[in-house]
CSV table of C-alpha atoms in Angstrom, one decimal:
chain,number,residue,atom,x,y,z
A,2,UNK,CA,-51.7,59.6,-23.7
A,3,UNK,CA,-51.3,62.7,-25.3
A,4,UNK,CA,-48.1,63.6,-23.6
A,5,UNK,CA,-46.5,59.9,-23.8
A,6,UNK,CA,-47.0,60.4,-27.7
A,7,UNK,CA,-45.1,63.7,-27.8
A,8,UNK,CA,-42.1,62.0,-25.7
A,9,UNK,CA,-42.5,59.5,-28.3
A,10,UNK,CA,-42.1,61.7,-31.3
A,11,UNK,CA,-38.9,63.5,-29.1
A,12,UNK,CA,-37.4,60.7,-29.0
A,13,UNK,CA,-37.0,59.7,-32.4
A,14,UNK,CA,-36.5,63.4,-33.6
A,15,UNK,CA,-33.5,62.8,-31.1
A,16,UNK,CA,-32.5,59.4,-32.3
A,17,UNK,CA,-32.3,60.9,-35.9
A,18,UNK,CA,-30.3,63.6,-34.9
A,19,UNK,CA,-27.8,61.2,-33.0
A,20,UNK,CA,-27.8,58.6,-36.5
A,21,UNK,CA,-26.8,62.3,-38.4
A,22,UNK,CA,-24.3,63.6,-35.5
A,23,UNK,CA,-22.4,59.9,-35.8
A,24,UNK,CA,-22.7,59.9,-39.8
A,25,UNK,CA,-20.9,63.4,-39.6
A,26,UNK,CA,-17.9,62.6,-37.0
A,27,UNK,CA,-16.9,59.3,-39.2
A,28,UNK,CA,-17.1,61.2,-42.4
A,29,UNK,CA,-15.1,63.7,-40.6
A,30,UNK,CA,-12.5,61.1,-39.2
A,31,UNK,CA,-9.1,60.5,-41.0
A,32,UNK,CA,-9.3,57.3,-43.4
A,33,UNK,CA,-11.5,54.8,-44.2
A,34,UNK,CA,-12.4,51.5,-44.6
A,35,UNK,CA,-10.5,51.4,-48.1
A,36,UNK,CA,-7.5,52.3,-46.5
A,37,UNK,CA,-8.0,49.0,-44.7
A,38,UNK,CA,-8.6,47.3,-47.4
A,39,UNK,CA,-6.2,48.4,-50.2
A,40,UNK,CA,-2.6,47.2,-49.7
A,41,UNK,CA,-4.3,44.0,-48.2
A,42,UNK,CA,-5.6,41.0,-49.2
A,43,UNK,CA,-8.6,43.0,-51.2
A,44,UNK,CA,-5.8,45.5,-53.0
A,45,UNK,CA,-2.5,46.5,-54.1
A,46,UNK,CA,-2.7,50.1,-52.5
A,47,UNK,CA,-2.6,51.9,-55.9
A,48,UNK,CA,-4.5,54.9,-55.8
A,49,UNK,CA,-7.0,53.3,-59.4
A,50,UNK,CA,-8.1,50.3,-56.9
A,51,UNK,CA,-8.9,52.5,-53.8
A,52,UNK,CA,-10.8,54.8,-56.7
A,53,UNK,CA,-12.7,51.9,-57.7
A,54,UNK,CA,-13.4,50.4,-54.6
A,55,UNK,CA,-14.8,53.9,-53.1
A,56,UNK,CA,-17.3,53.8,-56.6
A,57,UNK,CA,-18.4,50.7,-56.0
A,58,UNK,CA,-19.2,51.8,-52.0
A,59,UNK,CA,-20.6,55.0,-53.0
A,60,UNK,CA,-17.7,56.9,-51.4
A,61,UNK,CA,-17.3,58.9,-54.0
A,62,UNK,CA,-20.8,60.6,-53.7
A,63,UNK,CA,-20.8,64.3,-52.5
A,64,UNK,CA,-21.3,64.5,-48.4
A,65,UNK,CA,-24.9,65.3,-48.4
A,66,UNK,CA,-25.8,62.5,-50.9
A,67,UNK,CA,-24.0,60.0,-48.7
A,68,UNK,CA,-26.1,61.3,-45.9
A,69,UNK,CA,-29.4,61.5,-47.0
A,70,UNK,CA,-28.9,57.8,-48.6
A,71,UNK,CA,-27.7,56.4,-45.0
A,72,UNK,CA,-30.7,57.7,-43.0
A,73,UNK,CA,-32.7,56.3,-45.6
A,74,UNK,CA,-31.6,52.8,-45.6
A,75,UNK,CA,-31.3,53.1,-41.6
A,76,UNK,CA,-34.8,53.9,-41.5
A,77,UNK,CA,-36.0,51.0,-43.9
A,78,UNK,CA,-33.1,49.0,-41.1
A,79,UNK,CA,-30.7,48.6,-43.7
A,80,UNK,CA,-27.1,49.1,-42.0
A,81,UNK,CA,-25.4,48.6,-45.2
A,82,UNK,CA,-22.3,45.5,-46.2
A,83,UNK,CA,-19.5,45.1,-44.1
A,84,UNK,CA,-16.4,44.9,-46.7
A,85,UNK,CA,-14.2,43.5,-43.6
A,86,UNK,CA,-16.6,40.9,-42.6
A,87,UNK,CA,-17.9,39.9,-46.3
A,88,UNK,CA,-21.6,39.9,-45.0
A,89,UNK,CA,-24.0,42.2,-44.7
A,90,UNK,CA,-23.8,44.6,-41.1
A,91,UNK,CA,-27.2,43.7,-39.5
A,92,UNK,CA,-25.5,39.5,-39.6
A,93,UNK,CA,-22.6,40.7,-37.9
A,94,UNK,CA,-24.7,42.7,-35.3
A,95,UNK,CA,-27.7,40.3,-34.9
A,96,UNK,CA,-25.6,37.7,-33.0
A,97,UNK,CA,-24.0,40.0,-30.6
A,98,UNK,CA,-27.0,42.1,-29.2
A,99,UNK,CA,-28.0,39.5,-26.5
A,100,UNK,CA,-24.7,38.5,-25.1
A,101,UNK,CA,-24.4,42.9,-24.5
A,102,UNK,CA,-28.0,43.0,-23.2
A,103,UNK,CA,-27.5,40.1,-21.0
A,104,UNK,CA,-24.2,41.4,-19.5
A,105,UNK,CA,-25.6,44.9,-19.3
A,106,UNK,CA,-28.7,43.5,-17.5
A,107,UNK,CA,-27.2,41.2,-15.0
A,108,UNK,CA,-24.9,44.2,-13.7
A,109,UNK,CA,-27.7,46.5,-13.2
A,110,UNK,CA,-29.5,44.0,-11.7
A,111,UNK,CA,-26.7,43.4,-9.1
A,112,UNK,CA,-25.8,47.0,-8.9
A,113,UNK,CA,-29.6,48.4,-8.0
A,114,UNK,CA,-30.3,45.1,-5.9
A,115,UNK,CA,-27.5,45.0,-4.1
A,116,UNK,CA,-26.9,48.8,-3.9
A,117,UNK,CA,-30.2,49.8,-2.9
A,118,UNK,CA,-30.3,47.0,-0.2
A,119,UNK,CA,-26.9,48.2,1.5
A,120,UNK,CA,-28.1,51.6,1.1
A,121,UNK,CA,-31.3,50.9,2.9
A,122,UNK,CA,-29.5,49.1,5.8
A,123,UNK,CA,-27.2,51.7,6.2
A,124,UNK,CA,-29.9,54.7,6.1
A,125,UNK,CA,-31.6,53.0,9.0
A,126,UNK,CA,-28.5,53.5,11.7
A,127,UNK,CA,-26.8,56.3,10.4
A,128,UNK,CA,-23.7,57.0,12.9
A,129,UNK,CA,-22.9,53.6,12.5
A,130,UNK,CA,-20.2,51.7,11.7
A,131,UNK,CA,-21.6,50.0,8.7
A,132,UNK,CA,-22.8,53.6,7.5
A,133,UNK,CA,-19.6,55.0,7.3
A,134,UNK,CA,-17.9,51.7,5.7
A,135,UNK,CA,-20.3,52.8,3.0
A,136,UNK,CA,-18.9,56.3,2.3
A,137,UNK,CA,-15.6,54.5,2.3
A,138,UNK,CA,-17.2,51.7,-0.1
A,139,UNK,CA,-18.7,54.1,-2.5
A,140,UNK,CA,-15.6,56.5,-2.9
A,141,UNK,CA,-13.6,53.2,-3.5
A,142,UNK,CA,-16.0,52.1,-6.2
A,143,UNK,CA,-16.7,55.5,-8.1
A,144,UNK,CA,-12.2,55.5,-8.2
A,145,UNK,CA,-11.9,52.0,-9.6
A,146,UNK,CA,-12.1,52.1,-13.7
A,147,UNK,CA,-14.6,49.0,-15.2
A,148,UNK,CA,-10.9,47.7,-16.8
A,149,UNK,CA,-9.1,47.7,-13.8
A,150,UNK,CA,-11.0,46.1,-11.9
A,151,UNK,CA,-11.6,43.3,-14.4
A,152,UNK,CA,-8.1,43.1,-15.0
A,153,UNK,CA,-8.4,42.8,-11.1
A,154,UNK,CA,-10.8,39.9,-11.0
A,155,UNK,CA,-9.3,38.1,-13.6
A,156,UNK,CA,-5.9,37.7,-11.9
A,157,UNK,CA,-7.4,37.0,-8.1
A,158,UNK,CA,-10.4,34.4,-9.2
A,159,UNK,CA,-9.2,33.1,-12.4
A,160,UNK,CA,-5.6,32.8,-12.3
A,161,UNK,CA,-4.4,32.8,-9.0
A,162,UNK,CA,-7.6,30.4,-7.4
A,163,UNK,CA,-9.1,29.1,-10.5
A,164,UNK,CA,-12.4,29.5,-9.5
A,165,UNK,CA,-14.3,31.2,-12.0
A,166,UNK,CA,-13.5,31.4,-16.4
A,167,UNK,CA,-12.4,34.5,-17.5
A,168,UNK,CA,-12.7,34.8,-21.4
A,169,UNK,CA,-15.3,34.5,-23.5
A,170,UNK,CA,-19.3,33.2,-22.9
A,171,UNK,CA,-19.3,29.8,-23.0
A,172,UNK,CA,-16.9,26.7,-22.5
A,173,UNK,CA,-15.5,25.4,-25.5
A,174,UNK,CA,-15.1,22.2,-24.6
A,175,UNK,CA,-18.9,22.0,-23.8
A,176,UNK,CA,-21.0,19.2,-25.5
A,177,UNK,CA,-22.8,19.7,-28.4
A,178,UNK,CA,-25.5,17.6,-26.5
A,179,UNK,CA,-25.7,19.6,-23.7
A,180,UNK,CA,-29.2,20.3,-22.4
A,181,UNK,CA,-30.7,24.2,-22.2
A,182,UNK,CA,-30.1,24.0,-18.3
A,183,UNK,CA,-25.9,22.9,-18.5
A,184,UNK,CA,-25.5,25.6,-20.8
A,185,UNK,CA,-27.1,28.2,-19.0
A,186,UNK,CA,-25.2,27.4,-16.1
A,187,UNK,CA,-22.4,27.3,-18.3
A,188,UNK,CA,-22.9,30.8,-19.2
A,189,UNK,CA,-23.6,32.2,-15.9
A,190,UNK,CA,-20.4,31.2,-14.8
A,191,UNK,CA,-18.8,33.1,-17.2
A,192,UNK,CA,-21.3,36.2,-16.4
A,193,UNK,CA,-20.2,36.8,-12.7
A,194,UNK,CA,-16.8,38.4,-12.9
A,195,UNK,CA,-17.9,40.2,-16.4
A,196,UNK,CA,-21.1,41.2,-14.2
A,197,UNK,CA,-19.3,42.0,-11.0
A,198,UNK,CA,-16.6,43.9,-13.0
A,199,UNK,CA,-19.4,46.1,-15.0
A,200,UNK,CA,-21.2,46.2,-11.8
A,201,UNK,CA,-19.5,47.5,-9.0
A,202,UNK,CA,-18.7,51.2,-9.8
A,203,UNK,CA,-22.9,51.5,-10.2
A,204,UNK,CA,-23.4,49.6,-7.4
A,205,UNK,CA,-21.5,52.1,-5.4
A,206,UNK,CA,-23.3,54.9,-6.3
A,207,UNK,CA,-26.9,53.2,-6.0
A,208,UNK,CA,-26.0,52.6,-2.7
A,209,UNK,CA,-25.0,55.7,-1.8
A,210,UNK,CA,-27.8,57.6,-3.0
A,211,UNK,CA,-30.5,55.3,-1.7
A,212,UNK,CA,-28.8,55.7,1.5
A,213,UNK,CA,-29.0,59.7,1.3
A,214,UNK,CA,-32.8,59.1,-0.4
A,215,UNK,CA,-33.7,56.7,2.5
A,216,UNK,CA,-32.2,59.2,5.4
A,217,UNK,CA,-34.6,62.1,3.7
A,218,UNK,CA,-37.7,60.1,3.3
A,219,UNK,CA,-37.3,58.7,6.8
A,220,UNK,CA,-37.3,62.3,8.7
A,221,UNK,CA,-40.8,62.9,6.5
A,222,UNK,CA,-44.2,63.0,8.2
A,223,UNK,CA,-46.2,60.3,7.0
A,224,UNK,CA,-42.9,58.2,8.4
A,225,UNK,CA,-43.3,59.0,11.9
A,226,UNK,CA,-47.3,59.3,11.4
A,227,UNK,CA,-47.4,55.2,10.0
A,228,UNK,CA,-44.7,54.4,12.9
A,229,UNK,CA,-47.7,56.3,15.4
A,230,UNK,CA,-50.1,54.7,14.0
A,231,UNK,CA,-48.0,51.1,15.1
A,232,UNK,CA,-47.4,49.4,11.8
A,233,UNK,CA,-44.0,47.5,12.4
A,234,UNK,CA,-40.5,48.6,10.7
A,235,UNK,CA,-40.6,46.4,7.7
A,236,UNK,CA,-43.7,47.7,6.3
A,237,UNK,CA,-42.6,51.4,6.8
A,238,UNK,CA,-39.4,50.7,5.1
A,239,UNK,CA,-40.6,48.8,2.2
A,240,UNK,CA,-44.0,50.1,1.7
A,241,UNK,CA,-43.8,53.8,2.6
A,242,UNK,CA,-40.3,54.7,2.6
A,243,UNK,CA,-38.4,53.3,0.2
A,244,UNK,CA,-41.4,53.5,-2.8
A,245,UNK,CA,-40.6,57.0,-2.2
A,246,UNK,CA,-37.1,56.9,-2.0
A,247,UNK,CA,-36.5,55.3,-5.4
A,248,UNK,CA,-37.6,58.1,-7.6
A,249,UNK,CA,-34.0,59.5,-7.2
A,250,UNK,CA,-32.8,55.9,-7.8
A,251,UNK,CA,-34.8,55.5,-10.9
A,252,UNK,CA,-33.9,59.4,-12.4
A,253,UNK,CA,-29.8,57.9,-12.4
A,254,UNK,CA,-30.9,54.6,-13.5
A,255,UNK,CA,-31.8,56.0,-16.9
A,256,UNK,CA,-29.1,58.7,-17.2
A,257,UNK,CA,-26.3,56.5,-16.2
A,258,UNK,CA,-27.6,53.5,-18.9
A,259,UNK,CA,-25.5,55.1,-21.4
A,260,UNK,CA,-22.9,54.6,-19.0
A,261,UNK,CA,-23.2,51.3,-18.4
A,262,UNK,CA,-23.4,50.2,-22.0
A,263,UNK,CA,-19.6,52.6,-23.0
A,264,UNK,CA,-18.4,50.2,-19.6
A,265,UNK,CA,-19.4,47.3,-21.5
A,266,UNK,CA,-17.5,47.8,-24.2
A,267,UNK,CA,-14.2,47.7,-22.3
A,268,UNK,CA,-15.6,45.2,-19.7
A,269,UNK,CA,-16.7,42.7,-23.1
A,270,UNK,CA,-12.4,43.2,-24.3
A,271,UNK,CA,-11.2,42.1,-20.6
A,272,UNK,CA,-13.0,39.3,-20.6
A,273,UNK,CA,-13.6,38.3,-24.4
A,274,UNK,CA,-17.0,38.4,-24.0
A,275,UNK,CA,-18.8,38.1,-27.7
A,276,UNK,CA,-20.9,41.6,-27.8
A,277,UNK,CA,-21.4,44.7,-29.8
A,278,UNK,CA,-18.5,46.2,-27.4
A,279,UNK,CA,-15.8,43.8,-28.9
A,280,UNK,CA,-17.5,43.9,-32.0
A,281,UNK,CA,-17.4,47.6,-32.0
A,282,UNK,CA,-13.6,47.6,-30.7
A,283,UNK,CA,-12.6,45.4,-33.6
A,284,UNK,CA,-14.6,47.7,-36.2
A,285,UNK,CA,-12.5,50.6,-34.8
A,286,UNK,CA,-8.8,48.4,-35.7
A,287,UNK,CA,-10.0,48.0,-38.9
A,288,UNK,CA,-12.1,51.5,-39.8
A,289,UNK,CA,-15.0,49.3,-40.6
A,290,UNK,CA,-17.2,52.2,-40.8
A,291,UNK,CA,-20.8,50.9,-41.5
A,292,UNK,CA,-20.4,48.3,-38.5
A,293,UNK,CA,-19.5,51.0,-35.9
A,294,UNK,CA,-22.5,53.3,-37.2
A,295,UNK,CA,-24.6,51.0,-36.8
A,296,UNK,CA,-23.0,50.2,-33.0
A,297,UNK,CA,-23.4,53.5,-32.6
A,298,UNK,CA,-26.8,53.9,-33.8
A,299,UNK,CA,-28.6,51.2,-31.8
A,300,UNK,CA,-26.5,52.3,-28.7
A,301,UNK,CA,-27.5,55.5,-29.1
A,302,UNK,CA,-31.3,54.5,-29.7
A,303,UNK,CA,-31.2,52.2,-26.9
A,304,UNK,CA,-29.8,54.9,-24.3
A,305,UNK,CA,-33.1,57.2,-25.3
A,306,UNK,CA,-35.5,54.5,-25.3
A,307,UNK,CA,-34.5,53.8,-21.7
A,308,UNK,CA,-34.2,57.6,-20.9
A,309,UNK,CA,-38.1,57.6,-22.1
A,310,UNK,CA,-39.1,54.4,-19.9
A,311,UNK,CA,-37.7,55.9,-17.1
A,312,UNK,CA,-39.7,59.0,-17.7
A,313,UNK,CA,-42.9,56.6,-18.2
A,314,UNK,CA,-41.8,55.0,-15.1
A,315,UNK,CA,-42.2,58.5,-12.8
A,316,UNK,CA,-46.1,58.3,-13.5
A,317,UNK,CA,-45.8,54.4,-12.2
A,318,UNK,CA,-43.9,55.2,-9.1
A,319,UNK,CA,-45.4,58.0,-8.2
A,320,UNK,CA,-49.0,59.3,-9.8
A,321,UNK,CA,-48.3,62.5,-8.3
A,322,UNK,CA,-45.8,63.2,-11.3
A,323,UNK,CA,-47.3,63.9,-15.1
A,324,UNK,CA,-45.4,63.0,-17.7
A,325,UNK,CA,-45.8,66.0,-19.2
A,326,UNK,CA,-43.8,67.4,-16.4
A,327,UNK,CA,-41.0,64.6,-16.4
């Protein structure tokens, strides 16, 4: 326990140095969210308004004032008032985490599932065919950018056969009276090709590093003694083998989160899909400053929470490991 609690207390040393590092790199970036706002419909562009609207921000407040003020309120989970979106930041954000989560979550689901599956099949009869179709798969997936192979998807199953929708997370047209299971059909349509899109570069790798794992475990000595001892294949892949195997599997599984939630934020423009990545993209067009912060922030947060699971998760796998040593 003692050791969990001082990963605990890392982590949010870390998470307030990342809430400082992104305060510092948008207070060191050209412009602001004035200049988005003066010359507009909030401002005539003369230098008096801009001075008035930075006051009434607290713009005008020396760097180190500005700072200590922001980790405050973000500690207390104030993110501050969008001027762009008339509302206060944590109503803009609210909304969008679970359409992120739930995109993030189905394509690592696929990716591990599926990747780890292949990657087991093809550790089992290395010289073969379907073993080297999986080098070829992988190098094919790690080349393909999350965008382009959107853009990809988009054009093959939703322009040129129709099959699938490609924009946003629901149909528009659906029924206000629609029941809880035609919606959430509804919306899994609209998941696969963001899912598949987001997906598929992880899913190469998972496989290909399960199928390395698998080929090491399987040349180990308690292999070939359970195999003596006449328990059947399945139970010595799945039991014995691959528990072991997916230690690697797990290590990238929290490195690469962080990853996976940057490729949503492309993956959630392709396709329109309503998340803190759009969100974030339009925050970026129009400099609105406390919205991407606080993007930042909880993306940030999030990436080191799921860095300390995985850590939490060694001792589950394998008891061999403390976390102390993790």
């Amino acid at each position: 326990m003692k050791a969990i609690a001082v990963k605990i207390f890392e982590s949010f040393l870390l998470i307030l140095a990342v809430i400082v590092f992104n305060f510092v790199l948008i207070y060191l970036a050209p412009g602001d969210v004035v200049d988005a706002l003066s010359g507009g419909a909030f401002g005539d562009g003369r230098e008096e308004i801009n001075q008035l609207i930075r006051e009434q921000m607290g713009l005008d407040q020396p760097f180190h004032v500005q700072l200590i003020t922001y980790i405050g309120n973000v500690l207390t989970g104030d993110f501050g008032f969008s001027p762009i979106g008339n509302r206060p930041v944590i109503e803009m954000i609210a909304p969008r985490i679970f359409p992120t989560l739930l995109l993030a979550l189905c394509a690592l689901a696929f990716a591990v599932i599926i990747g780890v599956t292949i990657g087991s099949i093809a550790a089992r009869r290395p010289t073969s065919f379907f073993s080297g179709g999986l080098t070829v798969f992988a190098l094919i997936g790690f080349a393909m950018p999350v965008f382009w192979t959107g853009i990809l998807l988009v054009l093959v199953f939703g322009v040129w056969l129709d099959w699938l929708p490609v924009s946003g997370m629901n149909n528009l047209r659906l029924s206000s009276s629609a029941g809880f299971v035609e919606r959430a059909l509804d919306t899994a349509r609209h998941l696969v090709l963001p899912t598949i899109s987001l997906g598929v570069i992880f899913l190469a790798s998972y496989a290909r590093l399960s199928r390395a794992s698998m080929l090491e475990v399987l040349q180990s000595d308690y292999i070939r003694t359970a195999r003596a001892k006449g328990l059947s294949e399945g139970p010595v892949m799945i039991k014995h083998a691959l528990r072991n195997a997916v230690i690697p599997i797990i290590t990238v599984l929290g490195m690469e989160f962080g990853v996976l939630l940057s490729g949503a934020i492309l993956v959630e423009t392709v396709f329109n899909w309503p998340g803190l990545g759009r969100l974030a993209f339009e925050a970026v067009l129009t400099r609105d400053t406390n919205v991407l912060l606080a993007i930042l922030t909880m993306v940030s947060a999030t990436v080191i929470l799921a860095n300390l699971v995985t850590d939490i998760a060694y001792r589950l796998v394998d008891p061999r490991i403390r976390i102390g040593d993790v």
